[in-house]
Structures are given as structure tokens and as C-alpha cells.
PDB file of C-alpha atoms in Angstrom:
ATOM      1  CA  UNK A 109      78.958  96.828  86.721  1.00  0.00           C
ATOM      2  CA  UNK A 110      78.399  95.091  89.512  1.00  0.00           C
ATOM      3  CA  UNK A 111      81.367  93.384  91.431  1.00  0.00           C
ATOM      4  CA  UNK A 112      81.247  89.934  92.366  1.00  0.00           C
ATOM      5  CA  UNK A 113      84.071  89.554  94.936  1.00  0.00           C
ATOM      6  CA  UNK A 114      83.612  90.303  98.755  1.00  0.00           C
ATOM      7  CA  UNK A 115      87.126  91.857  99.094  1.00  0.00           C
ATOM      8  CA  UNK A 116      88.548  95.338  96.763  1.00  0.00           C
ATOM      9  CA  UNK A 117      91.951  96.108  96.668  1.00  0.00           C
ATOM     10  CA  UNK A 118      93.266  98.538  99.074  1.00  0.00           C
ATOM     11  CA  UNK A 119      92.812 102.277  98.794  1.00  0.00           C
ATOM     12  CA  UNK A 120      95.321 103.493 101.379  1.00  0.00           C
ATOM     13  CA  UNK A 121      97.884 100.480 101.327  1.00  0.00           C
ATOM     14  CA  UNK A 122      99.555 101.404  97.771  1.00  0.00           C
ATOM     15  CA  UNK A 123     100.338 104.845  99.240  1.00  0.00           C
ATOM     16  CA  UNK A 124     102.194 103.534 102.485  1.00  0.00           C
ATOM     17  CA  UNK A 125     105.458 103.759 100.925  1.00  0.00           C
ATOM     18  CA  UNK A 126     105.409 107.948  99.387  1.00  0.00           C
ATOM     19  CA  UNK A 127     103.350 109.136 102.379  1.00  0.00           C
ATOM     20  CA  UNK A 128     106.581 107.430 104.385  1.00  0.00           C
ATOM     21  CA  UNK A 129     109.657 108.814 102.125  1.00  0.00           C
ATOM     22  CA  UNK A 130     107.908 112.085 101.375  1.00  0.00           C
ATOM     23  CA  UNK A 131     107.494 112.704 105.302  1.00  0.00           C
ATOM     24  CA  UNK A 132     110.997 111.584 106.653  1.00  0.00           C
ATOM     25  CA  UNK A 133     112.329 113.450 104.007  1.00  0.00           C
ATOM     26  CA  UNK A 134     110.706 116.733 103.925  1.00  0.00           C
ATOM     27  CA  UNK A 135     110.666 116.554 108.203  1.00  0.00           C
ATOM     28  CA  UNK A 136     114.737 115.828 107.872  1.00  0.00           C
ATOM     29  CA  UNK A 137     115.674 118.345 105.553  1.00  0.00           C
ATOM     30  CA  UNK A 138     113.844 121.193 107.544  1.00  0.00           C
ATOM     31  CA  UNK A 139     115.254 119.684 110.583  1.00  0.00           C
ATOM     32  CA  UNK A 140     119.019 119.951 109.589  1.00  0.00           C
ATOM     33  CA  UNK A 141     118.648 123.414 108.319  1.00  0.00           C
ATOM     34  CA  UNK A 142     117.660 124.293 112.007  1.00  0.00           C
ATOM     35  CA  UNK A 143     119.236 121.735 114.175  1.00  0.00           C
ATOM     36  CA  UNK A 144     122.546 120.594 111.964  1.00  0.00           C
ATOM     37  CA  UNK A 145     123.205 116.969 110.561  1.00  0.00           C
ATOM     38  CA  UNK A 146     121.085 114.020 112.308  1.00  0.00           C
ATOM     39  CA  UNK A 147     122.304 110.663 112.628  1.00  0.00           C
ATOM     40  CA  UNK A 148     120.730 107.563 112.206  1.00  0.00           C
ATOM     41  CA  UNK A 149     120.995 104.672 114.414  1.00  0.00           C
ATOM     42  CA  UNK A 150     120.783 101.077 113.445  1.00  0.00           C
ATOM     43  CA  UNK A 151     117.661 100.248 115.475  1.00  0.00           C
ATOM     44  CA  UNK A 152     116.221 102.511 113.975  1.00  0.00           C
ATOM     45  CA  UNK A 153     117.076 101.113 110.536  1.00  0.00           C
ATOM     46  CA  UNK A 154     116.051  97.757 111.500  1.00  0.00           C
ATOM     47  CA  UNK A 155     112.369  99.423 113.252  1.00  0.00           C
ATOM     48  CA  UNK A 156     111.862 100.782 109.648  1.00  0.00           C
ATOM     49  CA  UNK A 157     112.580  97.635 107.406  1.00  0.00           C
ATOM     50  CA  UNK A 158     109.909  95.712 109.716  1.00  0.00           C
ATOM     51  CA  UNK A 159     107.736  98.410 109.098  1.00  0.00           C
ATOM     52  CA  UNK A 160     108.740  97.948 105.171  1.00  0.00           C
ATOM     53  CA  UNK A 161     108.362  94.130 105.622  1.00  0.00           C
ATOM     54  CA  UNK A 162     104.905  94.588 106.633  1.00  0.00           C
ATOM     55  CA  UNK A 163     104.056  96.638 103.853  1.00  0.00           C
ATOM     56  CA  UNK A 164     105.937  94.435 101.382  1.00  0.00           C
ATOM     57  CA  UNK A 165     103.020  91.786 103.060  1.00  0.00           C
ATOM     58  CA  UNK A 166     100.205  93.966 102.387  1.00  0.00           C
ATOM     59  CA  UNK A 167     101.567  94.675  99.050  1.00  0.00           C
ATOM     60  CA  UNK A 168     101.368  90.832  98.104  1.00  0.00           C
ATOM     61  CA  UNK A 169      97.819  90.736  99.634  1.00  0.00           C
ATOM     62  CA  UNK A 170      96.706  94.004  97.861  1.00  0.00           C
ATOM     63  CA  UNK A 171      98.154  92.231  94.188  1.00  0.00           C
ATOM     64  CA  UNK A 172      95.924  89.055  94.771  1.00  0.00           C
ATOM     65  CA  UNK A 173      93.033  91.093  95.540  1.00  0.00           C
ATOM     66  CA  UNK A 174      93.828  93.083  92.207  1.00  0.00           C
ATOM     67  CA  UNK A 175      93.038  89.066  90.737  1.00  0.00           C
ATOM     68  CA  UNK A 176      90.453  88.464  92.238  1.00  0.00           C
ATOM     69  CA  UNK A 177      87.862  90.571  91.268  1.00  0.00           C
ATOM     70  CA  UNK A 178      85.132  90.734  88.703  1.00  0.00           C
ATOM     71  CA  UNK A 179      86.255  88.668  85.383  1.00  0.00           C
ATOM     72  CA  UNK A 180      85.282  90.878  82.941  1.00  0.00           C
ATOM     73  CA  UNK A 181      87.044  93.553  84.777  1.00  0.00           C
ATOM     74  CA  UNK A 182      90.110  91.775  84.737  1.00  0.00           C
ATOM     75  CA  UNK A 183      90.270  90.546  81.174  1.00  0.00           C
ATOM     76  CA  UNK A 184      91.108  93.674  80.181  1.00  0.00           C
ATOM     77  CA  UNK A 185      94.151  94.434  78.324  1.00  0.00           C
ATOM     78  CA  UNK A 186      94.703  97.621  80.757  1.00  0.00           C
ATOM     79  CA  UNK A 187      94.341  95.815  83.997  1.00  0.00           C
ATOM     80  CA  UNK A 188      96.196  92.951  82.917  1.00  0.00           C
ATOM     81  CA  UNK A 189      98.875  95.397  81.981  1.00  0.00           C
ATOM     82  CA  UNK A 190      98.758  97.219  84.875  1.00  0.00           C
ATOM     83  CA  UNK A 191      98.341  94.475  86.991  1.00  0.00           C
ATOM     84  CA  UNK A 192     102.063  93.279  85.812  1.00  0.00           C
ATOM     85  CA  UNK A 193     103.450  97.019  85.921  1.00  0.00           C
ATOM     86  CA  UNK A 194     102.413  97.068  89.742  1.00  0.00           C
ATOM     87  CA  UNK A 195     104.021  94.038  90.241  1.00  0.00           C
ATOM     88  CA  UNK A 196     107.076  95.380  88.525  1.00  0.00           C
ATOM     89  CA  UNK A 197     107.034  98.261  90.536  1.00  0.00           C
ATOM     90  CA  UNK A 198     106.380  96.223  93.905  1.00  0.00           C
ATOM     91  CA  UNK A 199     109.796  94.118  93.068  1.00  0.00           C
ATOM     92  CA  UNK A 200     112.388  97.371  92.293  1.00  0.00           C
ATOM     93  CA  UNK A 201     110.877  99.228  95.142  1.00  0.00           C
ATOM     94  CA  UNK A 202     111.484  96.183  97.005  1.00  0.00           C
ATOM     95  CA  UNK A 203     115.133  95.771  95.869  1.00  0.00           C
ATOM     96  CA  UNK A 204     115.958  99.247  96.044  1.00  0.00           C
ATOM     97  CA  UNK A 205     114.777  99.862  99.803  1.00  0.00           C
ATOM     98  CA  UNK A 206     116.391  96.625 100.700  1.00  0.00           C
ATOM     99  CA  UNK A 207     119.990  96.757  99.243  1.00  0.00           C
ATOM    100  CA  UNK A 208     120.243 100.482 101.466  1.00  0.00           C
ATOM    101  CA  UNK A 209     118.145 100.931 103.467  1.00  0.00           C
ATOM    102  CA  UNK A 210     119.661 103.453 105.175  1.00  0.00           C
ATOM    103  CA  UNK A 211     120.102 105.168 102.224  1.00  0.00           C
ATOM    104  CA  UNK A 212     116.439 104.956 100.701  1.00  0.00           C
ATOM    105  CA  UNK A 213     114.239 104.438 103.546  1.00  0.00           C
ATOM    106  CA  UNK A 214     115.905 106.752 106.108  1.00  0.00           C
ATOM    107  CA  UNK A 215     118.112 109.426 103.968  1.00  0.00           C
ATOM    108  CA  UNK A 216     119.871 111.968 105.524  1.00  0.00           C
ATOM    109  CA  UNK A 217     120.899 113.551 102.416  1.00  0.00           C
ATOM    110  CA  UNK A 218     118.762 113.449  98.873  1.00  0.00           C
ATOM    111  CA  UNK A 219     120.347 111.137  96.438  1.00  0.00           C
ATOM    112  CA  UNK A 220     119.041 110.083  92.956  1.00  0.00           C
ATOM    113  CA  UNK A 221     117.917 106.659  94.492  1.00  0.00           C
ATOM    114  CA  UNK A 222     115.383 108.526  97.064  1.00  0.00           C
ATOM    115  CA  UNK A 223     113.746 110.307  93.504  1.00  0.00           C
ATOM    116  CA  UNK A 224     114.194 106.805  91.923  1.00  0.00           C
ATOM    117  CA  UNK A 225     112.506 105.956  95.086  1.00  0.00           C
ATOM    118  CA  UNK A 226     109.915 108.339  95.120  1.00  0.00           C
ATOM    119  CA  UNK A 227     108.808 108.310  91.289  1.00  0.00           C
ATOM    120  CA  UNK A 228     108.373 104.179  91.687  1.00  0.00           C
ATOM    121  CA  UNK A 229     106.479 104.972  95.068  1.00  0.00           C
ATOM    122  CA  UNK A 230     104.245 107.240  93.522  1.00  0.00           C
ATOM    123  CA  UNK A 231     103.519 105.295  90.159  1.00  0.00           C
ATOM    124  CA  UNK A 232     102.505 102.576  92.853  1.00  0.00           C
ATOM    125  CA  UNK A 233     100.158 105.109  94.832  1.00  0.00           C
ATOM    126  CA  UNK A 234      98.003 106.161  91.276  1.00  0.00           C
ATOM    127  CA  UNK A 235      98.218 102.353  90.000  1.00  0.00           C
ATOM    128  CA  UNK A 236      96.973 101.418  93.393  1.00  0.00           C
ATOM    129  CA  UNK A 237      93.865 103.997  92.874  1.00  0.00           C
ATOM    130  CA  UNK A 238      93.354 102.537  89.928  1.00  0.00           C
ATOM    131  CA  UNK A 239      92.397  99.321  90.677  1.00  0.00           C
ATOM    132  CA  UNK A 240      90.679 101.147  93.737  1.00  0.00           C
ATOM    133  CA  UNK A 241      88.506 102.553  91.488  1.00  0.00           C
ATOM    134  CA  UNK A 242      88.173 100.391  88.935  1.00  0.00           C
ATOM    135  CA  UNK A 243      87.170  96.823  90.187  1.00  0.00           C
ATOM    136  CA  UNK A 244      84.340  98.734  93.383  1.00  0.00           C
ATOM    137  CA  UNK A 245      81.210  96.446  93.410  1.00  0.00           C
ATOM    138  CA  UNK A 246      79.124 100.352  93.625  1.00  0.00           C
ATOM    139  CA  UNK A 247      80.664 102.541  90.964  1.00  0.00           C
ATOM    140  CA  UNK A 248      81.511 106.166  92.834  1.00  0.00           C
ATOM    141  CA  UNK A 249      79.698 108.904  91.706  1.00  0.00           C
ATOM    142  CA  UNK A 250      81.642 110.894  88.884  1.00  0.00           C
ATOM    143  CA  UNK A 251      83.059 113.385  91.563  1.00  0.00           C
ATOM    144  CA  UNK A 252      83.708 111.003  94.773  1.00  0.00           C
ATOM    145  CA  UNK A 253      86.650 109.489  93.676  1.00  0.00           C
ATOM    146  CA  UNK A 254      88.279 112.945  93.359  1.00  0.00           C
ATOM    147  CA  UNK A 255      89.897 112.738  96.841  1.00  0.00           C
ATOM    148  CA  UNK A 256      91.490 109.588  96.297  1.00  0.00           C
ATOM    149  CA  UNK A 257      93.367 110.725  93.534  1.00  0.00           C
ATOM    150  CA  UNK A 258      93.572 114.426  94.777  1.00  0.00           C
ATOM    151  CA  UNK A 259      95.446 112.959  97.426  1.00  0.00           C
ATOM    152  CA  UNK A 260      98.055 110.627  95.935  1.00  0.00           C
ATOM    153  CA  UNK A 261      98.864 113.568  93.397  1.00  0.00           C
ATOM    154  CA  UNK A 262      99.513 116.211  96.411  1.00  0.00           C
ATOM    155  CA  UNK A 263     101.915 113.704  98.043  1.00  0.00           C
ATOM    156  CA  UNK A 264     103.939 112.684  94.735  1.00  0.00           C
ATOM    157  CA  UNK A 265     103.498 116.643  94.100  1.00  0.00           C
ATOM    158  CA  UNK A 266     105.570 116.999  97.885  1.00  0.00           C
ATOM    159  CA  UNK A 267     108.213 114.472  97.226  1.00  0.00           C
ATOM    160  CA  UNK A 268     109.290 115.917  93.952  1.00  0.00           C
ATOM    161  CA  UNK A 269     109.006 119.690  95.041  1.00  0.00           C
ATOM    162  CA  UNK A 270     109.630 120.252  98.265  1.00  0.00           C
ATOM    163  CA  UNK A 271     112.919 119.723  98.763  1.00  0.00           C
ATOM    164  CA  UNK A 272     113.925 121.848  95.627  1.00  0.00           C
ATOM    165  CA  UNK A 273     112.279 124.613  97.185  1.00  0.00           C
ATOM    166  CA  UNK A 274     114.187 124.327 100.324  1.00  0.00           C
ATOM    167  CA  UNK A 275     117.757 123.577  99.527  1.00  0.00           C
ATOM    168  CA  UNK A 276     118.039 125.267  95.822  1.00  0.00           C
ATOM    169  CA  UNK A 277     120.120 128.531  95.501  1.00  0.00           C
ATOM    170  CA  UNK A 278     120.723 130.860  92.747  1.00  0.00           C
ATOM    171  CA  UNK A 279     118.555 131.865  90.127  1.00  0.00           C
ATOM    172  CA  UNK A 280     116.613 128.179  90.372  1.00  0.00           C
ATOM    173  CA  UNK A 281     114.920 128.767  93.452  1.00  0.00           C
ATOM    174  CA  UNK A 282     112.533 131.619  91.470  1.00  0.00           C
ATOM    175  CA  UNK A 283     111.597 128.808  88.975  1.00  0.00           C
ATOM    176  CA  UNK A 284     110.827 126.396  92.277  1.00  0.00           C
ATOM    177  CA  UNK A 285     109.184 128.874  94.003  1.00  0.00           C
ATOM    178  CA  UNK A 286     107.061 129.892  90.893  1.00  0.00           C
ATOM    179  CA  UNK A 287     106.560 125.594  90.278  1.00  0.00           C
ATOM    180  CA  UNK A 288     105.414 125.469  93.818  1.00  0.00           C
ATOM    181  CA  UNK A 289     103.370 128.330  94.544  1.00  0.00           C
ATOM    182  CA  UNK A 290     100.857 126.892  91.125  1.00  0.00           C
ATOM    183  CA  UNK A 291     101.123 123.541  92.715  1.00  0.00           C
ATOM    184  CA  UNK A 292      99.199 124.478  96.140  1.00  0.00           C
ATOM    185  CA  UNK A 293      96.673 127.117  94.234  1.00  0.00           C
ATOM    186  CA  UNK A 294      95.662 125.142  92.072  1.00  0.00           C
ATOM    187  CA  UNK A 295      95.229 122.105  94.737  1.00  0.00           C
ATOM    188  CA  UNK A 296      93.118 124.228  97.161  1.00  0.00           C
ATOM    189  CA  UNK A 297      90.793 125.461  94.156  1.00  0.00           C
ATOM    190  CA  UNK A 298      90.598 122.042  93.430  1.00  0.00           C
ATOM    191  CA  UNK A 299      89.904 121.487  96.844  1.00  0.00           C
ATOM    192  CA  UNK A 300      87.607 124.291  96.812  1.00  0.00           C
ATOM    193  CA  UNK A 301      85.119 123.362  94.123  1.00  0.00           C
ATOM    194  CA  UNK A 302      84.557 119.698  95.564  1.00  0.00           C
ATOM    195  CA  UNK A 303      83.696 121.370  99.197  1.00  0.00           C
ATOM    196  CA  UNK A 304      80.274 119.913  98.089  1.00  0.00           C
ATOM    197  CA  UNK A 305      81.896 116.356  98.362  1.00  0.00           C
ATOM    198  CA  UNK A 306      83.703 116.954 101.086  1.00  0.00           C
ATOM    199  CA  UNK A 307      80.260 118.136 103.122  1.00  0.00           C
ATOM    200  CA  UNK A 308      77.830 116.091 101.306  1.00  0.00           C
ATOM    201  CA  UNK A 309      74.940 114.104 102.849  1.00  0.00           C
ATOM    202  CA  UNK A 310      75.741 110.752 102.559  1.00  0.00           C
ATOM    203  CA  UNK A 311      75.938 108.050 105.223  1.00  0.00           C
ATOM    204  CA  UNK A 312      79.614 109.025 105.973  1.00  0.00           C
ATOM    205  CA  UNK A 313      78.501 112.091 107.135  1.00  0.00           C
ATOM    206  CA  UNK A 314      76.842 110.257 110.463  1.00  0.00           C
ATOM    207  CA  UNK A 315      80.925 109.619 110.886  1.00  0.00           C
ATOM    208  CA  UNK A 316      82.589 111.775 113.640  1.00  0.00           C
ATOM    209  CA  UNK A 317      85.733 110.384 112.523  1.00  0.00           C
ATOM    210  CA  UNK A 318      85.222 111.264 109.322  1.00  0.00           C
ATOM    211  CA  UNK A 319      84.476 114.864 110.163  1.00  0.00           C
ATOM    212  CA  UNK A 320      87.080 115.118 112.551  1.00  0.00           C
ATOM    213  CA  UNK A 321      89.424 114.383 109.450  1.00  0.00           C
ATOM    214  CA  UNK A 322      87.609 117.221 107.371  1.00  0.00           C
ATOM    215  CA  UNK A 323      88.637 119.724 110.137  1.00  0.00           C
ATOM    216  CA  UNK A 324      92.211 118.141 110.342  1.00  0.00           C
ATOM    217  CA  UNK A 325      91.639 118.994 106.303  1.00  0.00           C
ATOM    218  CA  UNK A 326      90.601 122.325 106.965  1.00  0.00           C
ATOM    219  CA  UNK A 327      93.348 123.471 109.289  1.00  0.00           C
ATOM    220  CA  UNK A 328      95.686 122.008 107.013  1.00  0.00           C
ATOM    221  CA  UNK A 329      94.770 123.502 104.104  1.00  0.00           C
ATOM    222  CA  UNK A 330      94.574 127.004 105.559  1.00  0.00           C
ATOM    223  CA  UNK A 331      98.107 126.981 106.877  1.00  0.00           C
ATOM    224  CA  UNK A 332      99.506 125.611 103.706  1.00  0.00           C
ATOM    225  CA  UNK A 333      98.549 128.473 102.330  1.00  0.00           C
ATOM    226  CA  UNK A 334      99.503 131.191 104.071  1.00  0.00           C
ATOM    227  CA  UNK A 335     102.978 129.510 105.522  1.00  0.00           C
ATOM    228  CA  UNK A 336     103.453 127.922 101.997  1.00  0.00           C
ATOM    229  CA  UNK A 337     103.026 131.477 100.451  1.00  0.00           C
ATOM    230  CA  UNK A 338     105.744 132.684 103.448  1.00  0.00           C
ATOM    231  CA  UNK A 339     107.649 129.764 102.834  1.00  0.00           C
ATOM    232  CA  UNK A 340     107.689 131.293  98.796  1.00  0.00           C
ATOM    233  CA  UNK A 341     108.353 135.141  99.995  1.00  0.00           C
ATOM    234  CA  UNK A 342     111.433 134.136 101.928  1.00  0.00           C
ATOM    235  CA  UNK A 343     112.859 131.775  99.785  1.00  0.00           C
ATOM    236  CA  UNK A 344     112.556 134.649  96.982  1.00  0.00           C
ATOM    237  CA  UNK A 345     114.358 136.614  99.207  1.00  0.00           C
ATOM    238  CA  UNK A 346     117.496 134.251  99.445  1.00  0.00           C
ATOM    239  CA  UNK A 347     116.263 133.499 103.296  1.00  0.00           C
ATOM    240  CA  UNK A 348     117.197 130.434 105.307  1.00  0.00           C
ATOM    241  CA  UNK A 349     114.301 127.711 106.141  1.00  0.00           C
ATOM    242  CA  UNK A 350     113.258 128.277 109.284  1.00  0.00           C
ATOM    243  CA  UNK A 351     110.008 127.086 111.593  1.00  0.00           C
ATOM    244  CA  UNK A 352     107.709 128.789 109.191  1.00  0.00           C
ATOM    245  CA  UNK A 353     108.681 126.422 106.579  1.00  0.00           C
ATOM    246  CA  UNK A 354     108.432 123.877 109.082  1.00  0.00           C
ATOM    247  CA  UNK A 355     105.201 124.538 109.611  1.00  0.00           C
ATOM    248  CA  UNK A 356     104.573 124.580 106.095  1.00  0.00           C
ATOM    249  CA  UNK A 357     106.094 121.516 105.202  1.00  0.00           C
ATOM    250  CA  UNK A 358     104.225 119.346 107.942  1.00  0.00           C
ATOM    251  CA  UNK A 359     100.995 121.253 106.668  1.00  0.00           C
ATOM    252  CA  UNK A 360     101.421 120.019 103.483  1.00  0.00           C
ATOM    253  CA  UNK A 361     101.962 116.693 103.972  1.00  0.00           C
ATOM    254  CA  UNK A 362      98.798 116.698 106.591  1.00  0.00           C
ATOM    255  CA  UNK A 363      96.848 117.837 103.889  1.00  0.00           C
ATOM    256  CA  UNK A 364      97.379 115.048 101.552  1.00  0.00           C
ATOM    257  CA  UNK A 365      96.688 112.572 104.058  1.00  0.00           C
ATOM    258  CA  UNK A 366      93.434 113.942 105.192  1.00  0.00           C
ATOM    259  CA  UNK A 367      92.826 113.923 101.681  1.00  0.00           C
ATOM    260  CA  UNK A 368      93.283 110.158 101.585  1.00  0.00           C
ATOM    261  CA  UNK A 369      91.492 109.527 104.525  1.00  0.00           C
ATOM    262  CA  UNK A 370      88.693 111.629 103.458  1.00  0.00           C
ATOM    263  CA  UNK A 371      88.307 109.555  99.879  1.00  0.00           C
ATOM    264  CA  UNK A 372      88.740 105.950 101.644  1.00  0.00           C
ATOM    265  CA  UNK A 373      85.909 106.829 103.581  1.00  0.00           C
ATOM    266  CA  UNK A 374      83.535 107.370 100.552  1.00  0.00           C
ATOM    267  CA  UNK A 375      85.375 104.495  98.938  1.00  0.00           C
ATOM    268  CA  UNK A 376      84.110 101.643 101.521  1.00  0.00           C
ATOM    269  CA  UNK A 377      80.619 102.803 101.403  1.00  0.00           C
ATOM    270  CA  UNK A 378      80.028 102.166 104.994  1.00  0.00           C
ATOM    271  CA  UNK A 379      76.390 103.079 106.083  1.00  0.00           C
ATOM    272  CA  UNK A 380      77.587 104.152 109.484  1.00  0.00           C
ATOM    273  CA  UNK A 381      74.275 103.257 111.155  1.00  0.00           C
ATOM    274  CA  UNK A 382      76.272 103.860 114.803  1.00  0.00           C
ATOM    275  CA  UNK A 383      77.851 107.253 114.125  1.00  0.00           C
ATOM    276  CA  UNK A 384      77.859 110.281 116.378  1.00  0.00           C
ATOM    277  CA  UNK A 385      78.380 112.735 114.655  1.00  0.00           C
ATOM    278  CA  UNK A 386      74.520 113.165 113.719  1.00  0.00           C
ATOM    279  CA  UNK A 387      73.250 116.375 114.736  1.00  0.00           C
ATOM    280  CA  UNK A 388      76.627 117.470 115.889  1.00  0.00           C
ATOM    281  CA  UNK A 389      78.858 117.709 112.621  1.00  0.00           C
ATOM    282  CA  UNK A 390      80.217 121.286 113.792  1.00  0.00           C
ATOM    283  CA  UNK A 391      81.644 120.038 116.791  1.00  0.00           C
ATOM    284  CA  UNK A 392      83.610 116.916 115.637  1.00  0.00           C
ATOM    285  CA  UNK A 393      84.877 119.144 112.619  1.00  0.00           C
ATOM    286  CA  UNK A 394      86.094 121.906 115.254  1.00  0.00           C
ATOM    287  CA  UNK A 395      87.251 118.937 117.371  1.00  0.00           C
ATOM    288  CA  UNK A 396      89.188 117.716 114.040  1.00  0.00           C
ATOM    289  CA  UNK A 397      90.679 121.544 113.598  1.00  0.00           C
ATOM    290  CA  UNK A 398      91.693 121.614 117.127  1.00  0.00           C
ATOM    291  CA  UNK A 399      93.725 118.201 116.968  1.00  0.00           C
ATOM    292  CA  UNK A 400      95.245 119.118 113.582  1.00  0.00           C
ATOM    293  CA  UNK A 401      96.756 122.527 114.931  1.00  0.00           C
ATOM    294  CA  UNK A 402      97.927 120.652 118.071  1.00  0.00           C
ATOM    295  CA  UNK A 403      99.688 118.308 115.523  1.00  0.00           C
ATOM    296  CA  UNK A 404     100.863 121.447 114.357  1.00  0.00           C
ATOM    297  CA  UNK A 405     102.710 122.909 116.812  1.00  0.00           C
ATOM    298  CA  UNK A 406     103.748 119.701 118.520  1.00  0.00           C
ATOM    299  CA  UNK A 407     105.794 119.413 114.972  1.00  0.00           C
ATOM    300  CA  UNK A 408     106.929 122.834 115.114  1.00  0.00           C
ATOM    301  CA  UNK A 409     108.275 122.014 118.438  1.00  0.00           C
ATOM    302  CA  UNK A 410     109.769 119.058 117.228  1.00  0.00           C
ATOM    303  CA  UNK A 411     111.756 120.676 114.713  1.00  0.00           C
ATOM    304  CA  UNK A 412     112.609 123.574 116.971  1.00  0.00           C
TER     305      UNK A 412
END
């Protein structure tokens, strides 16, 4: 059906909040195993509830956009319901990070608020991809809009697992390692079969940007693998986290962001009449490869 309205909800927006939690948290758990306890400072506190501010503003935007779109789109029972379920969502997330922030937003050690935290995050994130994908004026294709969820899942995937895997002891860690190791197989063969998508010859392909991101993607997705399986091995062995897991960890969550990235750009449906990348998709994906294993090791460093 064809959508009325100039403006769609956000794609990326509703997925500010888990890509934030499942990255400090994942980062600060390796980084204590290495480096001992970390303390946070209260500028840095007050940097981060700006931040949140801003997204509570885009939030609010992204809900009145969810409104205004086509009528017979929004009559429906469904979006109407989950229309008021977002805004639900968008009210305890707000009261949660606000009452501790220090807490929530910036944990140094996992309490059940940061999984209260990340479950209401994540509901948010596939909500928000509903309405992505519901109210676009150009319906995707049955297989484009596979990134954009592909990508919310990994992260809400990250924030639930992750730190299990990392911190568990005793016979629980096999079950974690077992829960984890299905996870990323059966993400990359999902990745795998939509390679199609991912190099397809629409207009985004004239993007350098965008295939700069499918080489960040690439990299990504290679070392999640083989330092996620590692990560698995040692871990099985009773072994202590070390820059391997690192590694692993920061791989991970680069991989589900690419994956975002990669699925906004179909989303918009720009016709990227001024790209480079015509002629010359090789190099800006082995440009993108290049920059993602820098990231890499600059994070590895980091941690170290």
C-alpha cells in the first residue's frame, strides 16, 4: 500500500538504547577481568544522561511519526496496540535509567535492573522495526528487511548471552557455551544465505559508504567466528577471559551494527545518483575491512 506521509519512523533510533547497554557492558566486563574494577566518575554519568536525554527526544519524535502515517495502517488493532506498548516501554525505560543511572546506564557490575534494562531495550529495538517496516510508502522486497531485524536480534542475542558466557563457573558455563556457540552459527548461516542481499544490484550499491559497511560486516563476521569459537574452547576449559575474548566480544557487537547499518540503507530507498563506489565496489569493501580490523585492534588495545 502506498504511504501517504513524507516522514517513516526511525529504523536505527529504537535501537540506540541496547546497542548502548549491550556495548558498555560487554566492553566493562572483559575489561575488569584484565585490568581489575573500573570506576565511574560523575561527569561521566552526567555525559551519558545527556546522551539519554537526547534519545528520550528522538524517542518522542520517533512515537509521533509512528501516528502519523498512512490511516488505514494505523487503524489497526496491532499498531494501535503496539503503538501504546512502545510508549509503555519508552516511560519504564525512562524511569528506570533515570532513578540510577549509574546503576543502569553505566554498570560496573550486572544487576537484575541492567536485564530489566536490556529485555525493555530490546522489546523497543523489534517494536521499533516494526513500525519500520510496516508503515514504508515502498513495501521491501520479502528478503530486504532481513537485516533490520537480523540485526536487532544479534544485539538483544549479546546482551542476554554474553556476559553468562564470561563470568559463569561450574557446570553452567557448558550449557552457555553450548547456548552461544548455536547463537553465532546459526546467525552467520543466516548471514550467509542473504549474501545475495547484502551484494545485490540496487541503487545502494552506487554507495561507497554502504560498501565500506559490508566489509566492516565482513571482517566482523569472520572474527566472530573464529575468536567466538576460541572464546567457547577456553571457557570449556575453565580458562580466564582474556584479549581473545576481547576481541570476540567487540566483534560481535560490530557485527550487529553493520547489520543495522546495512538494512537502514535498503530501508530509505535512496537512489544514490552521486555515489562512488560505481565501478569500484572491491575497493571501498576492502577499504571497509581495513577500517573494521583497525577498530579491532584499537579495542584490543583498549582493553589491554
Amino acid at each position: 500500500m502506498k504511504q501517504l506521509m513524507k516522514w517513516q519512523p526511525l529504523i536505527i533510533e529504537p535501537v540506540l538504547a541496547l546497542t548502548w547497554i549491550v556495548g558498555w557492558l560487554n566492553l566493562m566486563t572483559i575489561y575488569q577481568i584484565v585490568n581489575g574494577p573500573v570506576h565511574v566518575g560523575s561527569q561521566m554519568v552526567e555525559s551519558v544522561l545527556i546522551f539519554s536525554g537526547v534519545i528520550l527526544i528522538a524517542d518522542v519524535y520517533n512515537l509521533i511519526l509512528t501516528y502519523q502515517q498512512n490511516p488505514a495502517i494505523v487503524r489497526t488493532s496491532l499498531y494501535r496496540g503496539l503503538s501504546i506498548f512502545q510508549a509503555l516501554i519508552i516511560i519504564c525505560l525512562l524511569v528506570l535509567s533515570w532513578s540510577h543511572p549509574s546503576v543502569v546506564l553505566l554498570p560496573t557490575t550486572v544487576t537484575v535492573w541492567n536485564l530489566i534494562f536490556i529485555l525493555l531495550a530490546g522489546t523497543k529495538g523489534l517494536v521499533g522495526n516494526f513500525f519500520a517496516v510496516t508503515s514504508r510508502y515502498i513495501p521491501f522486497p520479502p528478503k530486504q528487511e532481513f537485516m533490520i531485524w537480523l540485526g536487532t536480534i544479534n544485539l538483544f542475542c549479546q546482551g542476554l548471552l554474553c556476559y553468562p558466557l564470561l563470568v559463569i563457573q561450574g557446570g553452567s558455563r557448558w550449557l552457555m557455551a553450548f547456548i552461544v556457540a548455536a547463537v553465532i552459527v546459526v546467525g552467520l548461516w543466516a548471514e550467509l544465505i542473504h549474501l545475495p542481499l547484502i551484494f545485490s544490484t540496487g541503487f545502494v550499491q552506487r554507495s561507497g559508504i554502504y560498501q565500506c559497511i559490508v566489509g566492516i560486516n565482513l571482517i566482523a563476521s569472520v572474527t566472530v567466528l573464529f575468536f567466538g569459537l576460541d572464546t567457547i574452547i577456553f571457557r570449556l576449559m575453565d580458562s580466564k577471559p582474556d584479549l581473545i575474548s576481547g576481541a570476540f566480544v567487540t566483534s560481535w557487537l560490530l557485527q550487529g551494527v553493520s547489520q543495522l547499518a546495512m538494512g537502514a540503507m535498503h530501508y530509505y530507498d535512496n537512489d544514490y545518483r552521486y555515489g562512488h563506489a560505481i565501478g569500484r565496489e572491491r575497493l571501498y569493501i576492502l577499504l571497509g575491512t581495513i577500517v573494521g580490523a583497525i577498530f579491532l585492534l584499537v579495542a584490543c588495545f583498549w582493553l589491554a
